[in-house]
Short mmCIF file of C-alpha atoms and ligand atoms in Angstrom, two decimals:
data_model
loop_
_atom_site.label_atom_id
_atom_site.label_comp_id
_atom_site.label_asym_id
_atom_site.label_seq_id
_atom_site.Cartn_x
_atom_site.Cartn_y
_atom_site.Cartn_z
CA MET A 1 -0.11 0.50 -0.22
CA ALA A 2 1.26 3.58 -0.70
CA GLU A 3 2.24 5.84 1.60
CA VAL A 4 -1.03 7.18 3.23
CA ASP A 5 -2.07 11.27 2.30
CA VAL A 6 -3.32 13.22 4.93
CA ARG A 7 -2.61 16.33 4.06
CA ASN A 8 -6.71 17.32 4.42
CA GLY A 9 -6.94 15.47 7.78
CA ASP A 10 -7.71 12.46 9.00
CA ARG A 11 -11.70 13.44 8.09
CA VAL A 12 -12.84 12.19 4.59
CA ILE A 13 -16.43 13.55 3.41
CA VAL A 14 -18.82 11.10 2.49
CA PHE A 15 -21.17 11.57 -0.83
CA ASP A 16 -24.03 9.40 -1.19
CA THR A 17 -25.09 9.14 -4.45
CA THR A 18 -27.78 6.70 -4.10
CA LEU A 19 -30.68 8.93 -5.03
CA ARG A 20 -28.29 9.69 -8.27
CA ASP A 21 -26.17 7.64 -9.84
CA GLY A 22 -27.75 4.27 -7.80
CA GLU A 23 -31.51 5.21 -9.47
CA GLN A 24 -29.22 5.79 -12.50
CA SER A 25 -29.49 1.91 -12.33
CA PRO A 26 -31.49 -0.83 -14.85
CA GLY A 27 -34.60 -0.94 -12.85
CA ALA A 28 -34.73 0.52 -9.52
CA THR A 29 -36.45 3.83 -10.30
CA LEU A 30 -37.79 5.44 -6.92
CA THR A 31 -41.21 6.83 -6.56
CA ALA A 32 -41.45 10.69 -5.17
CA ASP A 33 -42.19 8.47 -1.70
CA GLU A 34 -39.60 6.43 -1.89
CA LYS A 35 -36.70 8.54 -2.33
CA LEU A 36 -37.74 10.14 0.53
CA GLU A 37 -37.98 7.65 2.95
CA VAL A 38 -34.28 6.53 1.53
CA ALA A 39 -32.93 10.73 2.27
CA ASP A 40 -34.45 9.75 5.93
CA ALA A 41 -31.79 6.47 5.87
CA LEU A 42 -29.10 8.18 4.55
CA ALA A 43 -29.89 11.40 6.52
CA GLY A 44 -30.34 8.54 10.24
CA LEU A 45 -26.60 7.01 8.45
CA GLY A 46 -24.71 9.94 8.82
CA VAL A 47 -23.61 10.94 5.45
CA ASP A 48 -21.74 14.43 4.61
CA VAL A 49 -23.13 14.94 0.87
CA MET A 50 -26.68 13.18 -0.33
CA GLU A 51 -27.15 13.66 -4.13
CA ALA A 52 -30.34 14.39 -4.34
CA GLY A 53 -30.78 13.32 -7.94
CA PHE A 54 -30.51 15.48 -11.63
CA PRO A 55 -33.19 18.07 -11.24
CA ALA A 56 -32.95 18.90 -15.45
CA ALA A 57 -33.58 15.40 -15.97
CA SER A 58 -37.30 15.63 -15.76
CA PRO A 59 -40.28 16.97 -13.33
CA GLY A 60 -40.77 14.36 -11.79
CA ASP A 61 -36.98 14.73 -10.76
CA PHE A 62 -36.76 18.42 -10.37
CA GLU A 63 -39.86 17.95 -7.99
CA ALA A 64 -38.18 14.61 -5.91
CA VAL A 65 -34.39 17.06 -5.18
CA ARG A 66 -36.85 20.12 -4.36
CA SER A 67 -38.68 18.69 -1.51
CA ILE A 68 -34.95 15.96 0.06
CA ALA A 69 -33.75 19.60 0.29
CA ALA A 70 -36.71 20.87 2.08
CA ARG A 71 -36.73 18.11 4.79
CA VAL A 72 -33.59 16.34 5.64
CA LYS A 73 -31.93 18.63 8.35
CA GLY A 74 -27.69 18.18 8.80
CA VAL A 75 -27.06 17.19 5.41
CA THR A 76 -26.02 19.56 2.72
CA VAL A 77 -27.69 17.94 -0.54
CA ALA A 78 -26.35 18.32 -3.90
CA GLY A 79 -28.72 18.36 -6.87
CA LEU A 80 -26.49 16.98 -10.66
CA ALA A 81 -26.03 19.61 -13.20
CA ARG A 82 -24.26 19.74 -16.45
CA CYS A 83 -22.03 22.77 -17.59
CA ASN A 84 -24.45 24.93 -18.80
CA GLN A 85 -27.09 27.41 -17.29
CA ALA A 86 -29.66 26.49 -18.16
CA ASP A 87 -28.94 22.44 -15.85
CA ILE A 88 -27.23 25.07 -13.06
CA GLU A 89 -30.07 27.06 -12.75
CA ARG A 90 -32.07 24.60 -12.78
CA ALA A 91 -30.45 22.35 -9.72
CA ALA A 92 -30.41 25.87 -7.92
CA HIS A 93 -33.69 25.87 -7.44
CA ALA A 94 -34.17 23.00 -6.44
CA VAL A 95 -31.99 23.02 -3.45
CA ARG A 96 -32.41 26.29 -2.72
CA SER A 97 -34.18 25.44 0.64
CA ALA A 98 -32.22 23.15 1.68
CA GLU A 99 -29.53 24.56 5.00
CA SER A 100 -26.60 23.19 3.27
CA PRO A 101 -27.52 23.55 -0.84
CA ARG A 102 -24.68 22.33 -3.22
CA ILE A 103 -24.14 22.54 -7.14
CA HIS A 104 -22.99 19.82 -8.95
CA THR A 105 -21.89 20.21 -12.25
CA PHE A 106 -19.97 18.54 -14.51
CA ILE A 107 -18.72 18.31 -17.98
CA ALA A 108 -16.28 15.39 -20.01
CA THR A 109 -13.23 16.27 -20.35
CA SER A 110 -11.80 12.71 -21.92
CA ASP A 111 -10.53 13.57 -26.04
CA ILE A 112 -13.73 10.70 -26.78
CA HIS A 113 -16.54 12.38 -25.33
CA LEU A 114 -15.01 15.63 -26.43
CA ARG A 115 -14.77 14.06 -30.32
CA HIS A 116 -17.93 12.33 -29.76
CA LYS A 117 -20.31 13.36 -27.26
CA LEU A 118 -19.55 17.36 -27.17
CA ARG A 119 -18.04 17.84 -30.18
CA LEU A 120 -16.80 20.65 -28.35
CA SER A 121 -12.57 21.93 -28.61
CA ARG A 122 -10.63 21.04 -25.50
CA GLU A 123 -10.91 25.19 -25.67
CA GLN A 124 -14.43 24.93 -25.41
CA VAL A 125 -14.99 23.16 -22.56
CA LEU A 126 -12.06 25.41 -20.27
CA ASP A 127 -14.50 27.55 -21.30
CA ARG A 128 -17.43 26.48 -20.17
CA VAL A 129 -15.39 25.45 -17.27
CA SER A 130 -14.87 28.76 -16.39
CA ALA A 131 -18.21 30.42 -16.68
CA MET A 132 -20.72 27.38 -16.11
CA VAL A 133 -18.18 27.38 -12.08
CA ALA A 134 -19.36 31.45 -11.88
CA PHE A 135 -22.44 30.75 -12.94
CA ALA A 136 -22.78 28.15 -10.03
CA LYS A 137 -21.32 30.40 -7.91
CA GLY A 138 -23.80 33.42 -8.01
CA PHE A 139 -26.68 30.37 -6.95
CA THR A 140 -23.98 28.58 -4.05
CA SER A 141 -21.18 29.15 -2.30
CA ASP A 142 -20.79 24.80 -2.74
CA VAL A 143 -20.04 24.35 -6.49
CA GLU A 144 -18.61 21.05 -6.87
CA PHE A 145 -16.50 20.33 -10.05
CA SER A 146 -16.67 16.81 -11.76
CA ALA A 147 -14.16 16.12 -14.98
CA GLU A 148 -16.32 12.82 -16.61
CA ASP A 149 -14.00 10.23 -17.83
CA ALA A 150 -11.34 11.83 -15.82
CA THR A 151 -9.17 8.79 -16.15
CA ARG A 152 -9.70 8.53 -19.26
CA SER A 153 -9.00 12.28 -19.92
CA ASP A 154 -5.38 13.53 -20.69
CA TRP A 155 -3.14 14.43 -17.16
CA ASP A 156 -2.41 18.44 -18.22
CA TYR A 157 -5.34 18.83 -19.19
CA LEU A 158 -7.07 17.61 -16.44
CA VAL A 159 -5.03 19.98 -14.37
CA GLU A 160 -6.02 22.75 -16.19
CA VAL A 161 -9.81 21.78 -16.35
CA PHE A 162 -9.54 21.35 -12.52
CA GLY A 163 -6.91 24.81 -12.45
CA ARG A 164 -10.15 26.88 -14.32
CA ALA A 165 -12.67 25.22 -11.89
CA VAL A 166 -10.46 26.06 -8.78
CA ALA A 167 -9.48 29.05 -10.60
CA ALA A 168 -13.66 29.79 -10.50
CA GLY A 169 -14.42 28.94 -7.09
CA ALA A 170 -15.38 25.20 -7.18
CA THR A 171 -15.29 23.90 -3.28
CA THR A 172 -13.99 20.82 -4.31
CA ILE A 173 -13.20 18.80 -7.49
CA ASN A 174 -14.38 15.46 -8.34
CA VAL A 175 -11.83 12.70 -10.99
CA PRO A 176 -14.90 10.16 -11.59
CA ASP A 177 -13.49 7.18 -12.61
CA THR A 178 -17.20 7.51 -15.52
CA VAL A 179 -16.57 3.72 -16.90
CA GLY A 180 -14.62 2.32 -14.31
CA TYR A 181 -11.65 1.55 -16.72
CA THR A 182 -8.56 2.93 -13.49
CA THR A 183 -6.32 1.20 -10.67
CA PRO A 184 -5.32 1.79 -8.17
CA GLY A 185 -1.55 2.64 -8.88
CA GLU A 186 -2.66 4.66 -11.50
CA TYR A 187 -5.28 5.95 -9.87
CA THR A 188 -2.56 7.02 -6.93
CA ALA A 189 -0.46 8.59 -9.47
CA LEU A 190 -3.38 10.34 -11.59
CA ILE A 191 -4.61 12.41 -7.60
CA ARG A 192 -1.05 12.81 -7.13
CA HIS A 193 -0.14 15.22 -10.91
CA LEU A 194 -3.33 16.81 -9.54
CA GLN A 195 -2.61 17.33 -6.65
CA ALA A 196 1.40 18.59 -7.52
CA ASN A 197 0.35 20.58 -10.58
CA VAL A 198 -3.43 21.74 -10.55
CA PRO A 199 -2.70 26.02 -8.55
CA GLY A 200 -4.82 26.49 -5.43
CA ILE A 201 -5.42 21.75 -5.48
CA GLU A 202 -4.42 22.99 -1.88
CA HIS A 203 -8.34 25.38 -0.79
CA VAL A 204 -10.43 22.59 -2.24
CA VAL A 205 -11.59 19.06 -1.29
CA VAL A 206 -10.34 16.18 -3.95
CA SER A 207 -13.27 13.70 -4.46
CA VAL A 208 -13.81 11.09 -6.27
CA HIS A 209 -15.84 8.79 -7.82
CA CYS A 210 -15.44 5.04 -9.38
CA HIS A 211 -18.30 2.49 -11.44
CA ASN A 212 -17.06 -0.76 -11.19
CA ASP A 213 -16.89 -1.83 -14.51
CA LEU A 214 -13.57 -4.39 -13.56
CA GLY A 215 -14.26 -4.75 -9.93
CA MET A 216 -12.43 -2.38 -8.81
CA ALA A 217 -14.12 0.53 -7.78
CA THR A 218 -13.80 -0.24 -3.92
CA ALA A 219 -9.72 -0.78 -4.06
CA ASN A 220 -9.70 2.07 -6.84
CA THR A 221 -11.65 5.07 -3.75
CA LEU A 222 -9.05 3.59 -1.43
CA ALA A 223 -6.17 4.32 -2.92
CA ALA A 224 -7.56 8.29 -4.15
CA VAL A 225 -7.94 8.34 0.40
CA ALA A 226 -4.32 6.93 0.36
CA ALA A 227 -3.18 9.55 -1.32
CA GLY A 228 -5.20 12.81 -0.70
CA ALA A 229 -8.89 12.29 -2.01
CA ARG A 230 -11.18 13.75 1.21
CA GLN A 231 -14.58 13.27 -0.35
CA VAL A 232 -15.32 9.39 -1.94
CA GLU A 233 -18.22 9.38 -4.48
CA VAL A 234 -20.41 5.57 -3.09
CA THR A 235 -23.70 4.23 -3.05
CA VAL A 236 -25.79 1.84 -0.57
CA ASN A 237 -25.47 -1.07 -1.72
CA GLY A 238 -22.68 -0.48 -4.44
CA ILE A 239 -25.64 -0.01 -6.62
CA GLY A 240 -25.70 1.96 -9.93
CA GLU A 241 -25.18 2.56 -13.50
CA ARG A 242 -23.85 -1.02 -15.45
CA ALA A 243 -21.79 -2.10 -12.52
CA GLY A 244 -22.60 0.02 -10.70
CA ASN A 245 -21.01 2.25 -8.23
CA THR A 246 -17.95 1.60 -5.67
CA ALA A 247 -20.52 0.58 -2.65
CA LEU A 248 -20.47 2.35 1.11
CA GLU A 249 -20.51 0.10 3.44
CA GLU A 250 -17.08 -1.65 1.69
CA VAL A 251 -15.19 2.29 2.22
CA VAL A 252 -16.51 3.40 5.31
CA MET A 253 -15.87 -0.11 7.10
CA ALA A 254 -12.21 -0.42 5.22
CA LEU A 255 -11.57 2.50 6.22
CA ALA A 256 -12.57 1.54 9.95
CA THR A 257 -11.69 -1.77 10.35
CA ARG A 258 -7.40 -1.05 8.73
CA ARG A 259 -6.67 2.08 10.53
CA ASP A 260 -3.36 1.45 10.39
CA VAL A 261 -3.21 1.36 7.24
CA PHE A 262 -5.20 4.58 5.96
CA GLY A 263 -3.67 6.74 9.14
CA GLY A 264 -6.72 6.53 10.60
CA ALA A 265 -8.75 8.63 8.07
CA GLU A 266 -12.23 8.07 8.95
CA THR A 267 -16.18 8.74 8.09
CA GLY A 268 -19.08 10.16 10.54
CA ILE A 269 -21.19 7.39 9.55
CA ARG A 270 -22.89 5.43 11.94
CA LYS A 271 -22.15 2.15 11.83
CA GLU A 272 -25.06 0.04 13.09
CA ARG A 273 -27.04 1.60 10.56
CA LEU A 274 -25.52 0.33 7.64
CA VAL A 275 -27.35 -3.71 7.36
CA PRO A 276 -30.80 -1.18 8.03
CA ALA A 277 -29.38 0.53 4.69
CA SER A 278 -28.77 -1.60 2.56
CA ARG A 279 -32.29 -3.64 3.33
CA LEU A 280 -34.55 0.08 2.47
CA VAL A 281 -32.34 0.21 -0.34
CA SER A 282 -32.67 -3.16 -2.29
CA SER A 283 -36.41 -3.71 -0.77
CA LEU A 284 -37.06 -0.25 -2.43
CA THR A 285 -35.36 -0.74 -4.87
CA GLY A 286 -35.76 -4.48 -6.06
CA LEU A 287 -32.26 -4.69 -6.87
CA GLN A 288 -31.57 -7.85 -4.51
CA VAL A 289 -27.55 -8.38 -2.10
CA GLN A 290 -25.42 -10.88 -3.84
CA ALA A 291 -25.16 -12.77 -0.44
CA ASN A 292 -21.35 -12.89 -0.55
CA LYS A 293 -22.38 -9.06 -0.53
CA ALA A 294 -18.45 -7.67 1.59
CA ILE A 295 -20.84 -6.31 4.76
CA VAL A 296 -24.92 -6.79 4.06
CA GLY A 297 -24.33 -10.07 2.66
CA ALA A 298 -25.83 -12.54 3.53
CA ASN A 299 -23.44 -14.75 4.29
CA ALA A 300 -21.51 -11.94 5.06
CA PHE A 301 -20.68 -12.95 8.30
CA ALA A 302 -22.02 -16.40 8.06
CA HIS A 303 -19.85 -19.98 8.83
CA GLU A 304 -20.06 -22.91 6.60
CA ALA A 305 -16.80 -25.13 6.97
CA GLY A 306 -16.02 -27.63 9.97
CA ILE A 307 -12.80 -25.70 11.00
CA HIS A 308 -14.12 -21.81 10.34
CA GLN A 309 -17.31 -23.34 13.11
CA ASP A 310 -15.11 -24.36 15.69
CA GLY A 311 -12.24 -21.40 15.31
CA MET A 312 -15.63 -19.19 15.72
CA LEU A 313 -16.74 -21.17 18.88
CA LYS A 314 -13.52 -21.29 20.68
CA GLU A 315 -12.69 -17.55 19.84
CA ARG A 316 -14.73 -15.75 17.26
CA THR A 317 -11.79 -13.05 16.01
CA THR A 318 -10.68 -16.41 14.84
CA TYR A 319 -12.34 -16.09 11.52
CA GLU A 320 -13.99 -12.59 11.38
CA ILE A 321 -12.09 -8.92 11.21
CA MET A 322 -15.03 -6.91 12.04
CA ASN A 323 -18.43 -7.85 14.69
CA PRO A 324 -21.82 -8.05 12.20
CA THR A 325 -23.23 -6.84 15.10
CA ASP A 326 -21.73 -3.61 15.12
CA VAL A 327 -22.38 -2.48 11.00
CA GLY A 328 -26.35 -3.80 12.00
CA TRP A 329 -26.59 -7.16 12.18
CA GLU A 330 -28.38 -9.57 14.46
CA GLY A 331 -26.59 -11.69 16.23
CA THR A 332 -27.46 -15.03 15.81
CA LYS A 333 -28.27 -16.90 12.91
CA LEU A 334 -32.28 -16.84 12.41
CA VAL A 335 -34.25 -19.74 11.28
CA LEU A 336 -37.95 -20.10 12.21
CA GLY A 337 -40.90 -22.30 11.18
CA LYS A 338 -44.12 -23.60 11.49
CA HIS A 339 -44.79 -23.21 15.31
CA SER A 340 -42.51 -20.84 16.16
CA GLY A 341 -45.23 -18.71 17.32
CA ARG A 342 -46.70 -15.13 17.18
CA ALA A 343 -44.48 -14.49 20.21
CA GLY A 344 -41.57 -15.69 18.62
CA PHE A 345 -42.28 -15.01 14.93
CA ARG A 346 -42.29 -11.54 17.29
CA ASN A 347 -39.75 -11.49 18.60
CA THR A 348 -37.19 -12.21 15.57
CA LEU A 349 -38.73 -9.50 14.18
CA ASN A 350 -37.24 -7.10 16.68
CA GLU A 351 -34.10 -8.41 16.19
CA ILE A 352 -34.37 -7.80 13.23
CA GLY A 353 -34.37 -4.97 13.21
CA LEU A 354 -38.27 -4.46 12.43
CA ARG A 355 -40.96 -3.17 14.27
CA LEU A 356 -44.51 -2.62 13.26
CA ASP A 357 -47.90 -2.13 14.93
CA ASP A 358 -50.20 -4.54 15.97
CA ALA A 359 -52.44 -4.41 13.30
CA GLN A 360 -49.38 -4.81 10.75
CA LEU A 361 -47.73 -7.46 12.78
CA GLN A 362 -51.35 -10.13 12.94
CA GLU A 363 -51.06 -9.66 8.19
CA ALA A 364 -46.98 -10.32 9.36
CA TYR A 365 -48.16 -13.28 10.89
CA SER A 366 -50.81 -14.60 8.58
CA ARG A 367 -48.39 -14.58 5.80
CA PHE A 368 -46.06 -16.29 7.76
CA LEU A 369 -47.42 -18.73 8.08
CA VAL A 370 -48.90 -19.81 4.53
CA LEU A 371 -44.58 -18.66 3.22
CA ALA A 372 -44.37 -21.33 7.14
CA ASP A 373 -46.11 -24.13 5.35
CA ARG A 374 -44.64 -23.84 1.83
CA LYS A 375 -40.88 -23.35 3.35
CA LYS A 376 -39.19 -25.27 5.87
CA HIS A 377 -36.59 -22.99 6.96
CA VAL A 378 -37.68 -19.58 7.29
CA THR A 379 -34.97 -17.38 7.56
CA ALA A 380 -34.24 -13.83 8.23
CA ALA A 381 -33.73 -12.69 4.76
CA ASP A 382 -37.29 -13.96 4.96
CA LEU A 383 -39.01 -12.07 6.78
CA VAL A 384 -37.27 -8.72 5.79
CA ALA A 385 -38.61 -9.38 1.91
CA LEU A 386 -41.84 -10.54 3.52
CA VAL A 387 -42.10 -8.04 6.01
CA SER A 388 -40.61 -5.30 3.39
CA ASP A 389 -43.24 -6.87 0.39
CA GLN A 390 -45.98 -6.34 2.61
CA LEU A 391 -45.22 -2.83 3.53
CA ALA A 392 -44.99 -1.76 0.24
CA GLY A 393 -47.97 -2.67 -0.93
CA GLU A 394 -49.78 -1.88 1.24
CA ASP A 395 -51.48 1.55 -0.06
CA ASP A 396 -51.65 -0.49 -3.07
CA VAL A 397 -54.50 -0.18 -4.55
CA LEU A 398 -54.72 -3.45 -6.52
CA GLN A 399 -54.84 -6.38 -4.41
CA LEU A 400 -54.67 -10.23 -6.48
CA SER A 401 -57.40 -11.86 -5.12
CA ARG A 402 -57.32 -14.65 -6.58
CA TRP A 403 -56.09 -16.31 -10.14
CA ASN A 404 -55.40 -19.64 -11.80
CA ALA A 405 -52.90 -20.47 -15.01
CA SER A 406 -52.12 -23.71 -16.61
CA LEU A 407 -49.85 -25.13 -19.37
CA GLY A 408 -49.51 -27.10 -22.16
CA SER A 409 -47.35 -29.12 -24.46
CA ALA A 410 -50.38 -28.26 -27.22
CA GLY A 411 -51.39 -24.40 -27.45
CA PRO A 412 -50.66 -21.17 -25.79
CA ALA A 413 -50.67 -21.01 -21.26
CA SER A 414 -54.04 -19.58 -20.48
CA ALA A 415 -54.51 -18.11 -17.13
CA SER A 416 -57.86 -16.09 -15.36
CA VAL A 417 -57.69 -13.68 -12.02
CA VAL A 418 -59.21 -11.97 -10.20
CA VAL A 419 -58.18 -8.51 -9.25
CA THR A 420 -59.90 -6.49 -6.38
CA ARG A 421 -60.06 -2.94 -6.19
CA GLY A 422 -61.57 -1.44 -3.03
CA GLU A 423 -65.18 -2.83 -2.86
CA GLU A 424 -64.70 -3.79 -6.44
CA GLU A 425 -64.93 -7.11 -8.04
CA LEU A 426 -62.57 -7.38 -11.87
CA ILE A 427 -62.01 -10.25 -13.69
CA GLY A 428 -59.45 -10.83 -16.27
CA ASP A 429 -58.80 -14.02 -19.36
CA GLY A 430 -56.15 -13.77 -21.21
CA GLN A 431 -53.70 -16.32 -22.97
CA GLY A 432 -49.68 -16.49 -23.92
CA ASN A 433 -46.80 -17.02 -24.79
CA GLY A 434 -46.55 -19.63 -21.05
CA PRO A 435 -48.23 -17.88 -17.90
CA VAL A 436 -46.70 -14.89 -16.73
CA ASP A 437 -47.43 -13.44 -19.75
CA ALA A 438 -50.80 -15.02 -20.58
CA PHE A 439 -51.12 -14.48 -17.11
CA PHE A 440 -50.31 -10.10 -17.07
CA ALA A 441 -52.53 -10.64 -20.19
CA ALA A 442 -55.72 -11.17 -17.68
CA ILE A 443 -54.52 -8.63 -15.51
CA ASP A 444 -54.84 -6.47 -18.75
CA ALA A 445 -58.10 -7.85 -18.92
CA ALA A 446 -59.37 -7.05 -16.11
CA VAL A 447 -57.77 -3.31 -15.15
CA GLY A 448 -58.25 -1.82 -18.27
CA ILE A 449 -54.64 0.02 -18.47
CA ALA A 450 -52.59 -0.69 -21.54
CA CYS A 451 -49.15 -1.09 -20.82
CA GLU A 452 -46.10 -1.88 -21.89
CA LEU A 453 -43.54 -3.54 -20.52
CA GLU A 454 -40.57 -2.92 -20.36
CA TYR A 455 -38.24 -4.75 -17.60
CA TYR A 456 -38.59 -8.83 -15.98
CA GLN A 457 -37.12 -9.91 -13.47
CA VAL A 458 -37.10 -13.09 -11.28
CA GLU A 459 -34.60 -13.63 -8.59
CA ALA A 460 -34.18 -15.98 -5.43
CA VAL A 461 -34.55 -14.29 -1.39
CA THR A 462 -33.02 -17.75 -0.42
CA PRO A 463 -31.27 -20.32 -1.73
CA GLY A 464 -32.49 -23.63 -2.35
CA GLU A 465 -36.18 -25.34 -3.99
CA ASP A 466 -38.37 -24.14 -1.97
CA ALA A 467 -37.20 -20.11 -1.83
CA GLN A 468 -39.21 -17.43 -1.91
CA GLY A 469 -38.95 -15.44 -5.28
CA ARG A 470 -38.99 -11.65 -5.99
CA VAL A 471 -39.92 -10.72 -9.17
CA SER A 472 -39.20 -7.16 -10.23
CA VAL A 473 -40.76 -5.45 -13.13
CA ARG A 474 -40.94 -1.97 -15.24
CA VAL A 475 -43.77 -1.18 -16.66
CA ARG A 476 -44.06 2.21 -19.46
CA VAL A 477 -47.91 4.02 -19.71
CA GLY A 478 -46.72 7.46 -22.06
CA ASP A 479 -44.36 9.24 -20.95
CA GLY A 480 -44.75 7.39 -17.07
CA VAL A 481 -42.54 4.51 -16.03
CA TYR A 482 -43.71 2.87 -12.77
CA THR A 483 -41.85 -0.12 -10.82
CA GLY A 484 -43.95 -2.83 -8.78
CA HIS A 485 -42.30 -5.81 -7.01
CA GLY A 486 -43.46 -9.10 -5.26
CA LEU A 487 -43.17 -11.84 -3.49
CA ALA A 488 -44.31 -15.50 -3.50
CA THR A 489 -43.14 -18.71 -2.82
CA ASP A 490 -44.50 -18.89 -6.45
CA VAL A 491 -42.72 -16.80 -8.92
CA VAL A 492 -45.75 -16.57 -10.93
CA GLU A 493 -47.55 -15.42 -8.40
CA ALA A 494 -44.73 -13.09 -7.59
CA SER A 495 -44.86 -12.03 -10.70
CA ALA A 496 -48.88 -11.63 -10.72
CA ARG A 497 -48.05 -9.17 -7.27
CA ALA A 498 -45.44 -7.44 -8.98
CA TYR A 499 -47.19 -5.78 -11.89
CA LEU A 500 -50.58 -5.23 -9.94
CA ALA A 501 -47.85 -2.88 -7.31
CA ALA A 502 -46.92 -1.38 -10.65
CA LEU A 503 -50.68 -0.74 -12.49
CA SER A 504 -51.69 0.11 -8.94
CA LYS A 505 -48.86 3.21 -9.35
CA VAL A 506 -50.43 4.03 -12.54
CA GLU A 507 -54.22 4.49 -10.99
CA GLN A 508 -52.89 6.12 -8.13
CA GLY A 509 -50.32 8.33 -9.92
CA ARG A 510 -47.37 7.83 -8.12
CA ASN A 511 -45.37 8.58 -10.99
CA ALA A 512 -41.89 7.50 -11.19
CA THR A 513 -40.12 9.22 -13.82
CA VAL A 514 -37.03 8.37 -15.78
CA ALA A 515 -33.93 9.89 -14.51
CA ALA A 516 -31.65 10.19 -17.78
CA ALA A 517 -27.69 11.85 -16.62
O1 LIG B 601 -19.33 9.00 -13.11
C1 LIG B 601 -19.59 9.93 -13.39
O2 LIG B 601 -18.72 10.33 -14.39
C2 LIG B 601 -20.61 10.59 -12.53
C3 LIG B 601 -20.71 12.34 -12.36
C4 LIG B 601 -21.77 12.80 -13.13
C5 LIG B 601 -20.14 12.33 -11.27
O3 LIG B 601 -21.30 10.50 -12.51
ZN1 LIG B 602 -20.80 8.10 -11.94
#
């Protein structure tokens, strides 16, 4: 590991972009209410800066940033803007009521982007940087400038670009690895080159923003911190464009666990909220966390091999470098069966941090009994999925009441459904290319909403043949995009539930607009 540079002090600023770059993950679109829920969780987690969205992307994005800015306290709220007046004005307007507003403006600097995307010369980009950073400063003193595709840009040109941004008043300069191309050694050298050559860089915060295309986002981010960068741009669970962004939980725990290596550099994150925040983001976006994901994956603290279990029983630290309870995991491995009883069920929910009121608990218990009939062992992951699904569906106007689907080798699959909308029963029949397609056609016939299915994904909540399936869908109606998630041990039923959840949003006008950065 390279020698550690602590010239900017020990405190590393955590800039969370779950609601902007994270929300750009395929299939992860959130509604306005869901964004507020995530914003509250991020504030509780202790992030320093929250990038709430890209206000110029759509009216929905603008409104989400505006309401988050007005609501969260004790956190800087950033709005993203391209380097043009219209975007910057829009971002300024959206973050205006934040306690601490930030405009984050960016323009690409690599020749490949200049030539093919922007069709601007290097000189024109330099002028744009000076003018637009100065323009942004007219709205707020806190301005971040990013050189998109910095790691594929000419280093001496980058020095000029960042020099212009600093001279125009940027308070943070960000060096994105937009396409996940760099390596730890190369990134370290780039940060050092900038620190040595950009005039005035010692007066601003150097920030890093990495994508995970080659699986090195966390390693690159940490290398940059060791080289003196003092802001890390991250997302919960590492969600984001393509292979995702740097995972917040990984950087936070690497810095906390290896203080010896990182010269004591630390964040202000409340670590015991990492797992709850991960669960919330996963359940709202429908993007499941892989079981072996560091820190927040279901197996991150599970010990299978006999030798490991033996070591653990003798002394936990033989095989654990972090304490699972420090990052918000329940201490024990939880397994419930149908004989566990209501009290055991309630205790288990409490242990994994799920608090429900009496009515919700009753409903969750009924669902648990149905699940326990179909599945031998109900795990913590099952309960989290079950309760998230229940809570997410509470406001849905359309509920699946009864259904039937048939499939054979001769002819198309057919399905019939009964959907309730309040007191009303809606009945529909449909045929399709397989049971899910037939089910969707039957729902279309029952509900009468014309939509286009844009995205469909099935994942298992836990391993095993009797696992619950979680389905995520995204549908388009005109310009509106709506997501829905559904859970059941039967994937056909889970698909129908997800589809109805999305159509409920259409009915209720709970529009989730598309982010477009
Ligand atoms: O990856 C990237 O370059 C970005 C910028 C807008 C910071 O997300
Ligand atoms: Zn990015």
